[in-house]
Amino acid sequence: MTKLLRSLTLVLCLLLAWSRGAAETAPLIANINARHTVSLDGQWQAIVDPYDVGALDYRAQPLKNNNAFFKNYKPQSESELVEYDFDTSGQLQVPGDWNTQRDSLLFYEGSVWYKRTFDYAQSPKNRLFVHFGACNYFAAVYLNGEELGEHEGGFTPFDFEITDRVRAHDNFLVLRVNNARGKDQVPTVNTDWWNYGGITRPVTLVEVPDTFVQDYFIQVEKGTTNQIKGWLQLNGRQPQQNVTIRIPEAGVSRTFQTDSRGRAEFSFRADLTLWSPENPKLYNVEIAAETDQATDRIGFRSIEVRGTDILLNGKPIFLRGISLHEEAPMRASRAWSDDDARTLLGWAKELGCNFVRLAHYPHNEAMLRMADQMGVLVWEEVPVYWTIQWENPGTLHNAENQLKEMIARDHNRAALIIYSVANETPVSDARNRFLRQLIQDAHSADSTRLVSAALQANGVSEGGHITIHLNDPIASDLDVLGNNEYIGWYVHRPEEADSIDWASEYGKPLIMSEFGGDALFGNHGDALARWTEEYQENLYQHQLVMLKRIPFLRGMTPWVLKDFRSPRRTLPRMEDYFNRKGLVSDHGEKKKAFFVLQKFYRELQSAPPR
Ligand code: GCU
């Protein structure tokens, strides 16, 4: 499809959305926890609505009257027919997936309506926004019986401005959250993780001045270690202001003028202690405009590729990683809190990691901020996973929007070094075009970070010897190559890995972004018996023999830190709807393979730098 035709189609999709009355979400407010906020977390009233009767009449037409649940209507007489009532319906905890709050909702896919009321005494000069950390998968948001707008994408934040809609008492905020999967969605219908639905991350009221510091990007300029380059964005009726950036501990104080759009771009020298896993140095950074100020904790470091090396602060680094899903330790439900992040990253550090792959979608912001504090580098990705509808312009727009929202939220996090645009996507011209667009978007949005994807190479048997060639067409567009392989689990026997070679004509660093095998914790047998800890342990031992021989390998993120729920994994006793490739069980118990990898990482750590 020509670029012009695709753009026209895109405009049509946007007009359609707009015409449906779906207001656009407000521009994302950076670092909301540093603002004046009120949490709306807690028990919300909830109505489970599998047939969307709260939104559609019996002819499947949108409800316009008081039968629409977002009206939160109460019968005015005993004879009036109203067939819903939030206040006598059940409750659900927010944040949290609904699947693990009620047995009846474990497999539920459809709509749930949420409602909570709040009073708000807003200062007349200020503006008020409602911020959602994430809702999976689709959310329609209403305040006091009026639609605020919609958001699609289950793992990125969004805001709506409610300045002129909020009242002092009895505000009622209603959401329809729907987690039904769709072929044209991102992700599409087939995944290997649980489709946790709901308001899965915190909900916060954010009060800001009439003109406020909306967003900023303050990072080390690519290719330097002492030059800060970035921009800041004001939002409001006084866009042209003097804005000062201060890093008190580094003696930095620089003042800039924002233009008529409220934007200032800047570049200045600063001698800072660089952030690294060994020394995760964070600075207090103050952004002071005339009408607002924001502070953030930011680390400064450089990341780049030189040939097949990845350089952190100019020095080659090997990324000792592990992959993980956003699943709470010990609870097997959506993770979202500082405590969850601290435990999960603590297990990774105990494993000897300096790196994590946050699969297969943007994790919650607490994970990124905790990684900054704990000194764990991060690969983050959008859920462009498996068989996406590559020819669908709406699907591409959705993927681009999720990538944009992920970058907008996390672009000041020093720990974050890699954006990944895809996981195990079947090669085709349409898929290559789709991914090249995402790669270009990522590079344009943030030139300081590396772009990768988890690809799948193909093995070629030559005279009985197997050589696996990295030959995915989009490899030439990536900074770092990722590759998933399951030698010893899905293909070949574990010991065959010892003699398998890898080849790449790209001259780029490789991160082996997945390998592994299943084991049920406590299930023991000999190394040939599947599902035993010994099988998984043996598989890891042979994997490491192979990986050590790959000359352009610069990191690995074995699959996976912790067993996680999956609808694909139905084998009774062994799986019971869990993917068992974890090195840690869903009860936090470490399997034998954990210690194989831990030993390897400790040897790497003590080995002299290359
Ligand atoms: C795939 C996929 C993972 C999945 C894993 C598995 O590579 O990327 O999401 O869980 O393999 O089969 O366990």
Coordinates of C-alpha atoms and ligand atoms in Angstrom, one line a residue:
M1 CA 0.0 0.0 0.0
T2 CA 1.5 3.4 -1.0
K3 CA 2.6 5.7 1.8
L4 CA 0.0 8.3 0.7
L5 CA -2.8 5.8 0.6
R6 CA -1.8 4.5 4.1
S7 CA -1.7 8.0 5.5
L8 CA -5.1 8.8 4.0
T9 CA -6.5 5.6 5.5
L10 CA -4.9 6.6 8.8
V11 CA -6.6 10.0 8.8
L12 CA -9.9 8.3 8.0
C13 CA -9.4 6.0 11.0
L14 CA -8.7 9.0 13.3
L15 CA -11.7 11.0 11.9
L16 CA -13.9 7.9 12.5
A17 CA -12.7 7.7 16.1
W18 CA -13.2 11.4 16.6
S19 CA -16.7 11.3 15.0
R20 CA -17.6 8.6 17.5
G21 CA -17.2 11.3 20.1
A22 CA -14.1 9.6 21.4
A23 CA -12.1 12.5 22.6
E24 CA -8.3 12.2 22.3
T25 CA -6.5 11.5 25.5
A26 CA -4.6 14.5 26.9
P27 CA -0.8 14.8 26.4
L28 CA 0.9 12.5 28.9
I29 CA 2.0 14.4 32.1
A30 CA 5.6 13.3 33.0
N31 CA 6.4 12.0 36.5
I32 CA 3.0 12.5 38.0
N33 CA 4.2 11.3 41.5
A34 CA 6.2 14.6 41.7
R35 CA 3.0 16.6 41.3
H36 CA 0.0 17.4 43.5
T37 CA -1.9 14.1 43.4
V38 CA -4.8 12.3 45.0
S39 CA -5.0 8.6 44.6
L40 CA -8.2 6.9 43.5
D41 CA -6.9 3.5 44.3
G42 CA -9.0 1.2 46.4
Q43 CA -12.3 -0.7 46.1
W44 CA -14.3 0.3 43.1
Q45 CA -17.9 -0.8 42.5
A46 CA -17.9 -3.2 39.5
I47 CA -20.5 -4.8 37.2
V48 CA -19.5 -7.7 35.0
D49 CA -21.1 -7.2 31.6
P50 CA -20.2 -10.0 29.1
Y51 CA -22.8 -8.8 26.6
D52 CA -22.1 -5.0 26.9
V53 CA -25.7 -4.4 27.9
G54 CA -24.4 -1.4 29.7
A55 CA -23.4 0.2 26.4
L56 CA -25.7 -1.4 23.7
D57 CA -29.5 -1.9 23.4
Y58 CA -31.0 -5.2 22.2
R59 CA -30.4 -4.2 18.6
A60 CA -26.7 -3.7 19.5
Q61 CA -27.1 0.1 19.0
P62 CA -25.4 2.5 21.5
L63 CA -27.5 3.3 24.5
K64 CA -28.2 7.0 24.8
N65 CA -30.6 6.9 27.7
N66 CA -30.3 6.3 31.4
N67 CA -29.9 2.5 30.8
A68 CA -26.3 3.3 29.8
F69 CA -24.3 2.3 32.9
F70 CA -22.1 5.4 32.7
K71 CA -25.1 7.4 33.7
N72 CA -25.1 5.7 37.1
Y73 CA -28.8 6.3 37.1
K74 CA -31.1 5.6 40.1
P75 CA -34.8 4.9 39.6
Q76 CA -36.9 7.9 40.5
S77 CA -40.0 5.9 41.6
E78 CA -40.7 2.3 42.6
S79 CA -42.3 1.7 39.2
E80 CA -39.4 2.9 37.1
L81 CA -37.4 0.0 35.4
V82 CA -33.6 0.3 35.8
E83 CA -31.7 -2.9 35.4
Y84 CA -28.3 -2.0 36.9
D85 CA -27.0 -0.6 40.2
F86 CA -23.3 -0.1 40.8
D87 CA -23.8 0.4 44.5
T88 CA -25.3 -3.0 45.2
S89 CA -23.0 -4.8 42.7
G90 CA -19.7 -6.3 43.8
Q91 CA -16.4 -4.5 44.2
L92 CA -13.0 -4.9 42.6
Q93 CA -9.6 -3.7 43.9
V94 CA -7.9 -1.0 41.8
P95 CA -5.1 -1.4 40.8
G96 CA -5.4 -5.1 40.0
D97 CA -6.5 -7.6 37.4
W98 CA -10.0 -8.9 37.8
N99 CA -9.0 -12.5 36.9
T100 CA -7.4 -13.3 40.2
Q101 CA -9.9 -11.4 42.4
R102 CA -12.8 -13.8 41.8
D103 CA -12.7 -17.4 40.8
S104 CA -15.6 -16.7 38.4
L105 CA -13.3 -14.2 36.5
L106 CA -10.1 -16.2 36.1
F107 CA -10.8 -16.9 32.4
Y108 CA -13.1 -13.9 31.8
E109 CA -12.8 -12.0 28.6
G110 CA -15.3 -9.1 28.1
S111 CA -16.4 -5.9 29.7
V112 CA -16.3 -4.9 33.3
W113 CA -17.8 -1.6 34.4
Y114 CA -16.0 0.2 37.3
K115 CA -17.3 3.1 39.3
R116 CA -16.0 5.2 42.1
T117 CA -17.1 8.5 43.5
F118 CA -14.9 11.3 44.9
D119 CA -15.2 14.9 46.1
Y120 CA -12.7 17.4 45.0
A121 CA -12.0 20.9 46.2
Q122 CA -10.0 22.2 43.2
S123 CA -8.1 25.5 43.3
P124 CA -9.9 27.7 40.7
K125 CA -6.6 28.7 39.0
N126 CA -5.4 25.2 38.5
R127 CA -6.1 22.4 36.1
L128 CA -7.1 18.8 36.9
F129 CA -6.3 15.6 35.1
V130 CA -7.2 11.9 35.8
H131 CA -4.2 9.6 35.1
F132 CA -4.5 5.9 34.4
G133 CA -1.3 3.8 34.7
A134 CA -2.9 1.2 32.3
C135 CA -6.1 -0.5 31.6
N136 CA -6.1 -3.8 29.7
Y137 CA -7.1 -3.8 27.0
F138 CA -9.6 -1.1 26.0
A139 CA -11.1 1.6 28.2
A140 CA -14.0 4.0 27.7
V141 CA -13.9 6.7 30.5
Y142 CA -16.8 8.8 31.7
L143 CA -17.1 11.4 34.4
N144 CA -20.5 12.6 35.9
G145 CA -22.4 10.9 33.0
E146 CA -20.3 12.4 30.2
E147 CA -17.8 10.6 28.0
L148 CA -14.1 11.7 28.5
G149 CA -12.7 9.5 25.8
E150 CA -11.3 6.1 25.1
H151 CA -7.9 4.4 25.1
E152 CA -6.7 1.2 23.4
G153 CA -3.6 -0.7 24.5
G154 CA -3.3 -2.6 27.7
F155 CA 0.1 -1.5 29.0
T156 CA 0.7 2.3 28.6
P157 CA -0.6 5.3 30.6
F158 CA -3.1 7.8 29.6
D159 CA -4.6 11.0 31.0
F160 CA -7.9 13.0 30.5
E161 CA -8.3 16.6 31.5
I162 CA -11.3 17.1 33.8
T163 CA -10.8 20.7 34.9
D164 CA -14.1 22.0 33.6
R165 CA -16.1 18.8 34.5
V166 CA -15.2 18.1 38.1
R167 CA -17.4 19.4 40.9
A168 CA -16.8 19.8 44.7
H169 CA -18.9 16.8 45.7
D170 CA -20.2 13.4 44.5
N171 CA -18.2 13.1 41.2
F172 CA -18.7 9.6 39.7
L173 CA -15.9 8.2 37.5
V174 CA -17.0 5.3 35.4
L175 CA -14.9 3.1 33.1
R176 CA -15.9 0.3 30.8
V177 CA -12.8 -1.9 30.5
N178 CA -12.8 -4.7 28.0
N179 CA -10.0 -7.3 27.6
A180 CA -11.5 -9.2 24.7
R181 CA -8.8 -10.2 22.2
G182 CA -9.0 -9.2 18.6
K183 CA -7.2 -10.2 15.4
D184 CA -6.5 -6.6 14.5
Q185 CA -5.3 -5.7 18.0
V186 CA -1.8 -5.4 19.5
P187 CA -1.2 -8.0 20.7
T188 CA -3.4 -10.1 18.5
V189 CA -5.5 -13.1 19.6
N190 CA -2.7 -15.6 20.2
T191 CA -0.2 -15.0 23.0
D192 CA 1.6 -17.1 25.6
W193 CA 0.6 -15.1 28.6
W194 CA -2.6 -14.6 30.7
N195 CA -5.1 -12.1 29.4
Y196 CA -5.3 -10.2 32.7
G197 CA -8.1 -7.6 32.3
G198 CA -9.0 -4.6 34.3
I199 CA -7.6 -1.3 35.7
T200 CA -4.3 -3.0 36.3
R201 CA -2.3 0.0 37.4
P202 CA -2.9 3.0 39.7
V203 CA -5.5 5.8 39.1
T204 CA -4.5 9.3 40.2
L205 CA -5.9 12.8 40.1
V206 CA -3.2 15.2 39.1
E207 CA -3.6 19.0 39.9
V208 CA -1.3 21.3 38.0
P209 CA -1.0 25.1 37.5
D210 CA -2.8 26.6 34.5
T211 CA 0.5 26.5 32.6
F212 CA 2.6 23.5 33.7
V213 CA 5.7 21.5 33.0
Q214 CA 4.1 18.7 31.0
D215 CA 7.1 16.7 29.8
Y216 CA 10.9 16.9 29.4
F217 CA 13.7 14.8 28.0
I218 CA 17.1 15.3 29.8
Q219 CA 19.7 12.7 28.9
V220 CA 23.3 12.4 27.8
E221 CA 23.8 13.3 24.1
K222 CA 24.5 10.2 22.0
G223 CA 28.2 9.7 21.5
T224 CA 29.2 11.9 24.5
T225 CA 29.5 11.4 28.3
N226 CA 29.4 15.0 29.4
Q227 CA 27.0 16.8 27.2
I228 CA 23.3 17.0 28.3
K229 CA 20.9 17.3 25.4
G230 CA 17.1 17.5 25.5
W231 CA 13.9 19.5 25.5
L232 CA 11.1 20.5 27.8
Q233 CA 7.4 21.2 27.1
L234 CA 5.0 23.5 28.8
N235 CA 1.3 23.1 28.5
G236 CA -1.1 26.0 29.0
R237 CA -2.0 29.6 28.1
Q238 CA 1.5 31.1 29.0
P239 CA 3.7 29.0 26.7
Q240 CA 6.6 31.5 26.5
Q241 CA 8.5 31.5 29.8
N242 CA 11.9 31.4 31.3
V243 CA 12.6 27.8 32.5
T244 CA 15.6 26.9 34.6
I245 CA 17.0 23.4 34.8
R246 CA 19.0 22.7 38.0
I247 CA 21.1 19.7 39.0
P248 CA 22.2 21.1 42.4
E249 CA 24.6 18.3 43.3
A250 CA 26.5 18.9 40.0
G251 CA 26.4 22.6 40.2
V252 CA 24.2 22.9 37.1
S253 CA 21.8 25.8 36.7
R254 CA 20.8 26.7 33.1
T255 CA 17.9 29.0 32.0
F256 CA 16.2 28.7 28.7
Q257 CA 13.2 30.4 27.0
T258 CA 10.3 28.3 25.7
D259 CA 8.8 29.3 22.4
S260 CA 5.2 30.1 21.4
R261 CA 4.4 26.3 21.5
G262 CA 5.8 26.1 25.0
R263 CA 8.9 24.1 23.9
A264 CA 12.6 24.7 24.6
E265 CA 15.5 22.6 23.3
F266 CA 18.9 22.7 25.0
S267 CA 22.3 21.3 25.0
F268 CA 24.9 22.0 27.7
R269 CA 28.0 20.5 29.2
A270 CA 27.8 18.9 32.6
D271 CA 30.4 16.8 34.4
L272 CA 28.3 14.2 36.1
T273 CA 29.0 10.8 37.8
L274 CA 27.7 8.4 35.1
W275 CA 25.0 5.9 36.0
S276 CA 26.0 2.2 35.8
P277 CA 24.8 -1.1 37.3
E278 CA 27.8 -1.0 39.6
N279 CA 27.0 2.7 40.6
P280 CA 23.4 3.6 39.8
K281 CA 23.9 7.3 40.5
L282 CA 20.7 9.3 40.3
Y283 CA 20.6 13.1 40.5
N284 CA 17.8 15.4 41.7
V285 CA 16.8 17.3 38.6
E286 CA 14.7 20.4 39.0
I287 CA 12.7 21.9 36.1
A288 CA 11.5 25.4 37.3
A289 CA 9.2 27.4 35.0
E290 CA 7.7 30.7 36.1
T291 CA 4.3 29.1 36.7
D292 CA 5.3 25.5 37.7
Q293 CA 8.2 23.3 38.7
A294 CA 8.8 19.6 38.6
T295 CA 11.5 17.5 40.1
D296 CA 12.7 14.1 39.0
R297 CA 15.4 11.5 39.9
I298 CA 17.5 11.0 36.7
G299 CA 20.6 9.0 36.0
F300 CA 23.0 10.0 33.2
R301 CA 24.9 7.5 31.1
S302 CA 25.7 6.7 27.4
I303 CA 24.8 3.6 25.5
E304 CA 26.0 2.9 22.0
V305 CA 27.0 0.1 19.6
R306 CA 30.5 -0.1 18.1
G307 CA 30.9 -3.1 15.7
T308 CA 29.7 -6.1 17.6
D309 CA 30.2 -4.4 21.0
I310 CA 27.7 -2.7 23.2
L311 CA 29.3 0.2 25.0
L312 CA 28.0 1.5 28.3
N313 CA 29.7 4.8 29.1
G314 CA 32.3 4.0 26.4
K315 CA 33.2 0.6 27.8
P316 CA 32.2 -2.8 26.4
I317 CA 29.5 -4.5 28.5
F318 CA 28.1 -8.1 28.5
L319 CA 24.4 -8.0 29.4
R320 CA 23.8 -10.8 32.0
G321 CA 20.1 -10.8 31.7
I322 CA 16.8 -12.7 32.3
S323 CA 13.4 -12.3 30.7
L324 CA 10.3 -11.8 32.9
H325 CA 6.6 -11.2 32.6
E326 CA 4.8 -8.5 34.6
E327 CA 3.5 -11.0 37.1
A328 CA 3.6 -10.4 40.8
P329 CA 5.9 -12.7 42.8
M330 CA 4.0 -15.2 45.0
R331 CA 0.6 -13.9 43.8
A332 CA 0.5 -14.9 40.1
S333 CA -1.4 -11.8 39.2
R334 CA -0.5 -8.5 37.5
A335 CA 2.4 -6.8 39.2
W336 CA 2.2 -3.0 39.6
S337 CA 3.8 -1.8 42.9
D338 CA 7.2 -0.8 44.2
D339 CA 7.2 -4.0 46.3
D340 CA 6.6 -6.2 43.3
A341 CA 9.3 -4.5 41.4
R342 CA 11.8 -4.7 44.2
T343 CA 11.2 -8.5 44.6
L344 CA 11.4 -9.3 40.9
L345 CA 14.5 -7.2 40.3
G346 CA 15.9 -8.6 43.6
W347 CA 15.6 -12.1 42.2
A348 CA 17.3 -11.0 39.0
K349 CA 20.2 -9.4 40.9
E350 CA 20.5 -12.6 43.1
L351 CA 20.8 -14.5 39.8
G352 CA 23.8 -12.2 39.0
C353 CA 22.0 -10.1 36.4
N354 CA 22.8 -6.6 35.3
F355 CA 20.0 -6.6 32.7
V356 CA 16.3 -7.6 32.3
R357 CA 14.1 -8.1 29.3
L358 CA 10.6 -6.8 30.3
A359 CA 8.5 -9.1 28.1
H360 CA 6.3 -8.8 26.0
Y361 CA 4.7 -5.4 26.7
P362 CA 5.6 -2.2 28.6
H363 CA 5.7 -3.0 32.3
N364 CA 4.6 -0.6 35.0
E365 CA 6.5 2.5 35.7
A366 CA 7.6 1.2 39.2
M367 CA 9.7 -1.4 37.4
L368 CA 11.6 1.2 35.4
R369 CA 12.2 3.5 38.4
M370 CA 13.2 0.6 40.6
A371 CA 15.7 -0.6 37.9
D372 CA 17.1 3.0 37.9
Q373 CA 17.6 2.7 41.7
M374 CA 18.9 -0.9 41.8
G375 CA 21.2 -0.7 38.8
V376 CA 19.5 -3.1 36.4
L377 CA 19.6 -2.3 32.7
V378 CA 16.3 -2.7 30.8
W379 CA 15.1 -4.0 27.4
E380 CA 11.5 -2.8 27.0
E381 CA 9.1 -3.8 24.2
V382 CA 5.7 -3.3 22.7
P383 CA 3.4 -6.4 22.3
V384 CA 4.0 -6.7 18.5
Y385 CA 3.9 -10.5 19.1
W386 CA 3.6 -13.4 16.6
T387 CA 0.9 -13.0 14.0
I388 CA 0.0 -9.3 14.0
Q389 CA -2.2 -8.0 11.1
W390 CA 0.6 -6.4 9.2
E391 CA -1.6 -5.1 6.4
N392 CA -4.0 -3.3 8.7
P393 CA -3.3 0.5 8.9
G394 CA -5.3 0.7 12.1
T395 CA -3.1 -2.0 13.7
L396 CA 0.0 -0.2 12.7
H397 CA -1.4 3.1 14.1
N398 CA -2.1 1.2 17.4
A399 CA 1.4 -0.3 17.6
E400 CA 2.9 3.1 16.8
N401 CA 0.8 4.8 19.5
Q402 CA 1.8 2.2 22.1
L403 CA 5.5 2.6 21.2
K404 CA 5.1 6.4 21.5
E405 CA 3.4 6.2 24.9
M406 CA 6.0 3.8 26.2
I407 CA 8.8 6.0 25.1
A408 CA 7.1 9.2 26.4
R409 CA 6.7 7.6 29.9
D410 CA 10.2 6.1 30.2
H411 CA 12.6 8.2 28.1
N412 CA 14.3 9.7 31.2
R413 CA 15.1 6.4 32.8
A414 CA 18.9 5.7 32.7
A415 CA 18.4 1.9 33.2
L416 CA 16.4 1.8 29.9
I417 CA 18.8 1.1 27.0
I418 CA 16.8 -0.9 24.4
Y419 CA 13.4 -0.6 22.8
S420 CA 12.2 -3.7 21.1
V421 CA 9.6 -3.5 18.4
A422 CA 8.7 -7.2 17.9
N423 CA 8.8 -10.7 19.2
E424 CA 9.0 -13.8 16.9
T425 CA 7.1 -12.3 14.0
P426 CA 6.8 -14.3 10.8
V427 CA 8.9 -12.8 8.0
S428 CA 7.0 -11.2 5.1
D429 CA 7.2 -8.0 3.1
A430 CA 4.2 -6.5 5.0
R431 CA 5.8 -7.4 8.3
N432 CA 9.1 -5.9 7.3
R433 CA 7.4 -2.6 6.3
F434 CA 5.4 -2.6 9.6
L435 CA 8.5 -3.2 11.7
R436 CA 10.7 -0.8 9.8
Q437 CA 8.1 1.9 10.5
L438 CA 8.3 1.1 14.2
I439 CA 12.1 1.1 14.1
Q440 CA 12.1 4.5 12.5
D441 CA 9.5 5.8 15.0
A442 CA 11.7 4.6 17.9
H443 CA 14.9 6.2 16.5
S444 CA 13.0 9.5 15.8
A445 CA 11.4 9.6 19.2
D446 CA 14.6 8.9 21.1
S447 CA 18.0 8.9 19.3
T448 CA 19.9 8.0 22.5
R449 CA 18.7 4.4 22.9
L450 CA 19.2 1.2 20.9
V451 CA 16.5 -0.5 18.9
S452 CA 16.1 -4.3 18.7
A453 CA 13.7 -7.1 18.1
A454 CA 13.5 -10.8 19.2
L455 CA 14.0 -12.6 15.9
Q456 CA 14.1 -16.3 14.9
A457 CA 17.1 -17.6 13.0
N458 CA 17.1 -20.7 10.8
G459 CA 19.4 -23.7 11.3
V460 CA 21.1 -25.2 8.3
S461 CA 22.6 -28.6 8.4
E462 CA 25.8 -28.9 6.4
G463 CA 27.4 -32.4 6.4
G464 CA 25.7 -33.3 9.6
H465 CA 26.9 -30.1 11.3
I466 CA 24.3 -27.4 12.2
T467 CA 25.0 -23.8 11.7
I468 CA 22.3 -21.3 12.5
H469 CA 22.3 -18.1 10.4
L470 CA 21.0 -14.8 11.6
N471 CA 19.4 -13.7 8.4
D472 CA 16.2 -11.8 9.2
P473 CA 15.7 -9.0 6.6
I474 CA 15.0 -6.4 9.3
A475 CA 18.3 -7.1 11.0
S476 CA 19.9 -4.5 8.8
D477 CA 17.6 -1.8 10.4
L478 CA 18.3 -2.8 14.0
D479 CA 21.1 -1.6 16.3
V480 CA 21.2 -4.9 18.3
L481 CA 20.0 -8.3 17.2
G482 CA 17.8 -10.3 19.5
N483 CA 17.1 -14.0 18.8
N484 CA 14.9 -16.6 20.4
E485 CA 15.9 -20.3 20.2
Y486 CA 14.7 -23.4 22.0
I487 CA 17.4 -25.9 21.3
G488 CA 16.8 -28.8 23.7
W489 CA 13.2 -28.0 24.3
Y490 CA 11.2 -27.5 21.1
V491 CA 14.0 -28.7 18.7
H492 CA 16.9 -31.0 19.0
R493 CA 18.1 -32.6 22.2
P494 CA 19.9 -30.5 24.9
E495 CA 23.3 -32.0 24.2
E496 CA 23.2 -31.2 20.5
A497 CA 23.6 -27.5 21.4
D498 CA 27.3 -28.2 22.2
S499 CA 28.2 -28.5 18.5
I500 CA 25.8 -26.0 17.0
D501 CA 27.5 -22.9 15.5
W502 CA 26.0 -19.4 14.9
A503 CA 26.7 -17.1 11.9
S504 CA 25.8 -13.5 11.2
E505 CA 26.8 -11.3 8.3
Y506 CA 25.5 -8.2 10.0
G507 CA 28.5 -7.3 12.2
K508 CA 26.2 -6.4 15.0
P509 CA 25.9 -7.4 18.7
L510 CA 23.6 -10.4 19.4
I511 CA 21.5 -10.8 22.6
M512 CA 20.1 -14.3 22.8
S513 CA 16.7 -13.0 23.9
E514 CA 15.1 -16.4 24.7
F515 CA 16.1 -20.0 25.4
G516 CA 15.1 -22.5 28.1
G517 CA 12.8 -25.3 29.0
D518 CA 10.1 -26.3 31.5
A519 CA 10.5 -27.8 34.9
L520 CA 8.0 -28.3 37.7
F521 CA 9.7 -27.2 40.9
G522 CA 10.3 -30.3 43.1
N523 CA 9.8 -32.7 40.2
H524 CA 13.0 -34.7 40.1
G525 CA 14.3 -37.5 37.8
D526 CA 17.1 -38.1 35.4
A527 CA 18.3 -35.4 32.9
L528 CA 16.3 -37.0 30.0
A529 CA 13.0 -36.8 31.8
R530 CA 11.0 -33.8 30.6
W531 CA 9.5 -31.5 33.3
T532 CA 12.1 -32.4 35.8
E533 CA 14.4 -29.9 37.3
E534 CA 17.3 -32.1 36.2
Y535 CA 16.2 -31.8 32.5
Q536 CA 16.1 -28.0 32.8
E537 CA 19.4 -27.9 34.6
N538 CA 21.0 -30.1 31.9
L539 CA 19.5 -28.0 29.1
Y540 CA 21.0 -24.8 30.6
Q541 CA 24.4 -26.5 30.9
H542 CA 24.5 -27.4 27.2
Q543 CA 23.1 -24.0 26.2
L544 CA 25.9 -22.2 28.0
V545 CA 28.5 -24.4 26.2
M546 CA 27.0 -23.2 22.9
L547 CA 26.5 -19.6 23.8
K548 CA 30.1 -19.2 25.0
R549 CA 31.2 -20.1 21.5
I550 CA 29.3 -17.3 19.7
P551 CA 31.8 -14.6 19.0
F552 CA 29.3 -11.8 18.5
L553 CA 27.2 -12.6 21.6
R554 CA 26.9 -9.6 23.9
G555 CA 24.1 -10.6 26.1
M556 CA 21.4 -13.1 27.0
T557 CA 17.9 -13.0 28.6
P558 CA 17.0 -16.7 29.1
W559 CA 13.3 -17.5 29.2
V560 CA 12.2 -16.9 32.0
L561 CA 12.7 -15.6 35.6
K562 CA 9.5 -17.0 37.1
D563 CA 6.8 -19.5 36.1
F564 CA 3.8 -17.5 34.8
R565 CA 0.1 -18.2 33.9
S566 CA -0.7 -19.1 30.3
P567 CA -3.9 -20.3 28.7
R568 CA -1.7 -22.4 26.3
R569 CA -0.3 -24.6 29.0
T570 CA -2.9 -27.2 29.9
L571 CA -1.0 -30.3 30.9
P572 CA -2.4 -31.5 34.3
R573 CA 0.0 -31.6 37.2
M574 CA 3.0 -30.3 35.2
E575 CA 1.5 -27.1 33.8
D576 CA -2.0 -26.5 35.1
Y577 CA -2.2 -23.3 33.0
F578 CA 1.3 -22.2 33.9
N579 CA 4.3 -21.9 31.7
R580 CA 7.0 -23.7 33.7
K581 CA 10.2 -22.3 32.1
G582 CA 10.8 -20.2 35.1
L583 CA 14.1 -20.5 37.0
V584 CA 11.9 -19.6 40.0
S585 CA 8.5 -21.2 40.7
D586 CA 5.3 -19.1 41.1
H587 CA 5.9 -19.6 44.8
G588 CA 9.3 -18.1 44.7
E589 CA 11.2 -21.4 44.9
K590 CA 14.5 -21.6 43.0
K591 CA 15.0 -24.5 40.6
K592 CA 18.3 -26.2 40.0
A593 CA 18.8 -24.4 36.7
F594 CA 18.8 -21.1 38.6
F595 CA 22.1 -22.0 40.2
V596 CA 23.6 -23.1 36.8
L597 CA 23.0 -19.6 35.4
Q598 CA 24.0 -17.9 38.6
K599 CA 27.4 -19.6 38.6
F600 CA 27.9 -18.7 34.9
Y601 CA 27.0 -15.0 35.6
R602 CA 29.3 -14.9 38.6
E603 CA 32.2 -16.3 36.5
L604 CA 31.4 -13.6 33.9
Q605 CA 31.4 -10.9 36.5
S606 CA 34.8 -11.9 37.9
A607 CA 36.3 -12.4 34.4
P608 CA 38.6 -9.5 33.3
P609 CA 36.8 -7.0 31.0
R610 CA 37.4 -7.8 27.3
Ligands
GCU1 C1 8.3 -18.0 22.7 C2 7.6 -16.7 23.1 C3 7.4 -16.7 24.6 C4 6.9 -18.0 25.0 C5 8.0 -19.0 24.9 C6 7.6 -20.4 25.3 O1 9.5 -17.8 22.3 O2 8.4 -15.5 22.8 O3 6.4 -15.6 24.9 O4 6.4 -18.0 26.4 O5 8.4 -19.0 23.5 O6 7.2 -21.2 24.4 O7 7.6 -20.7 26.5

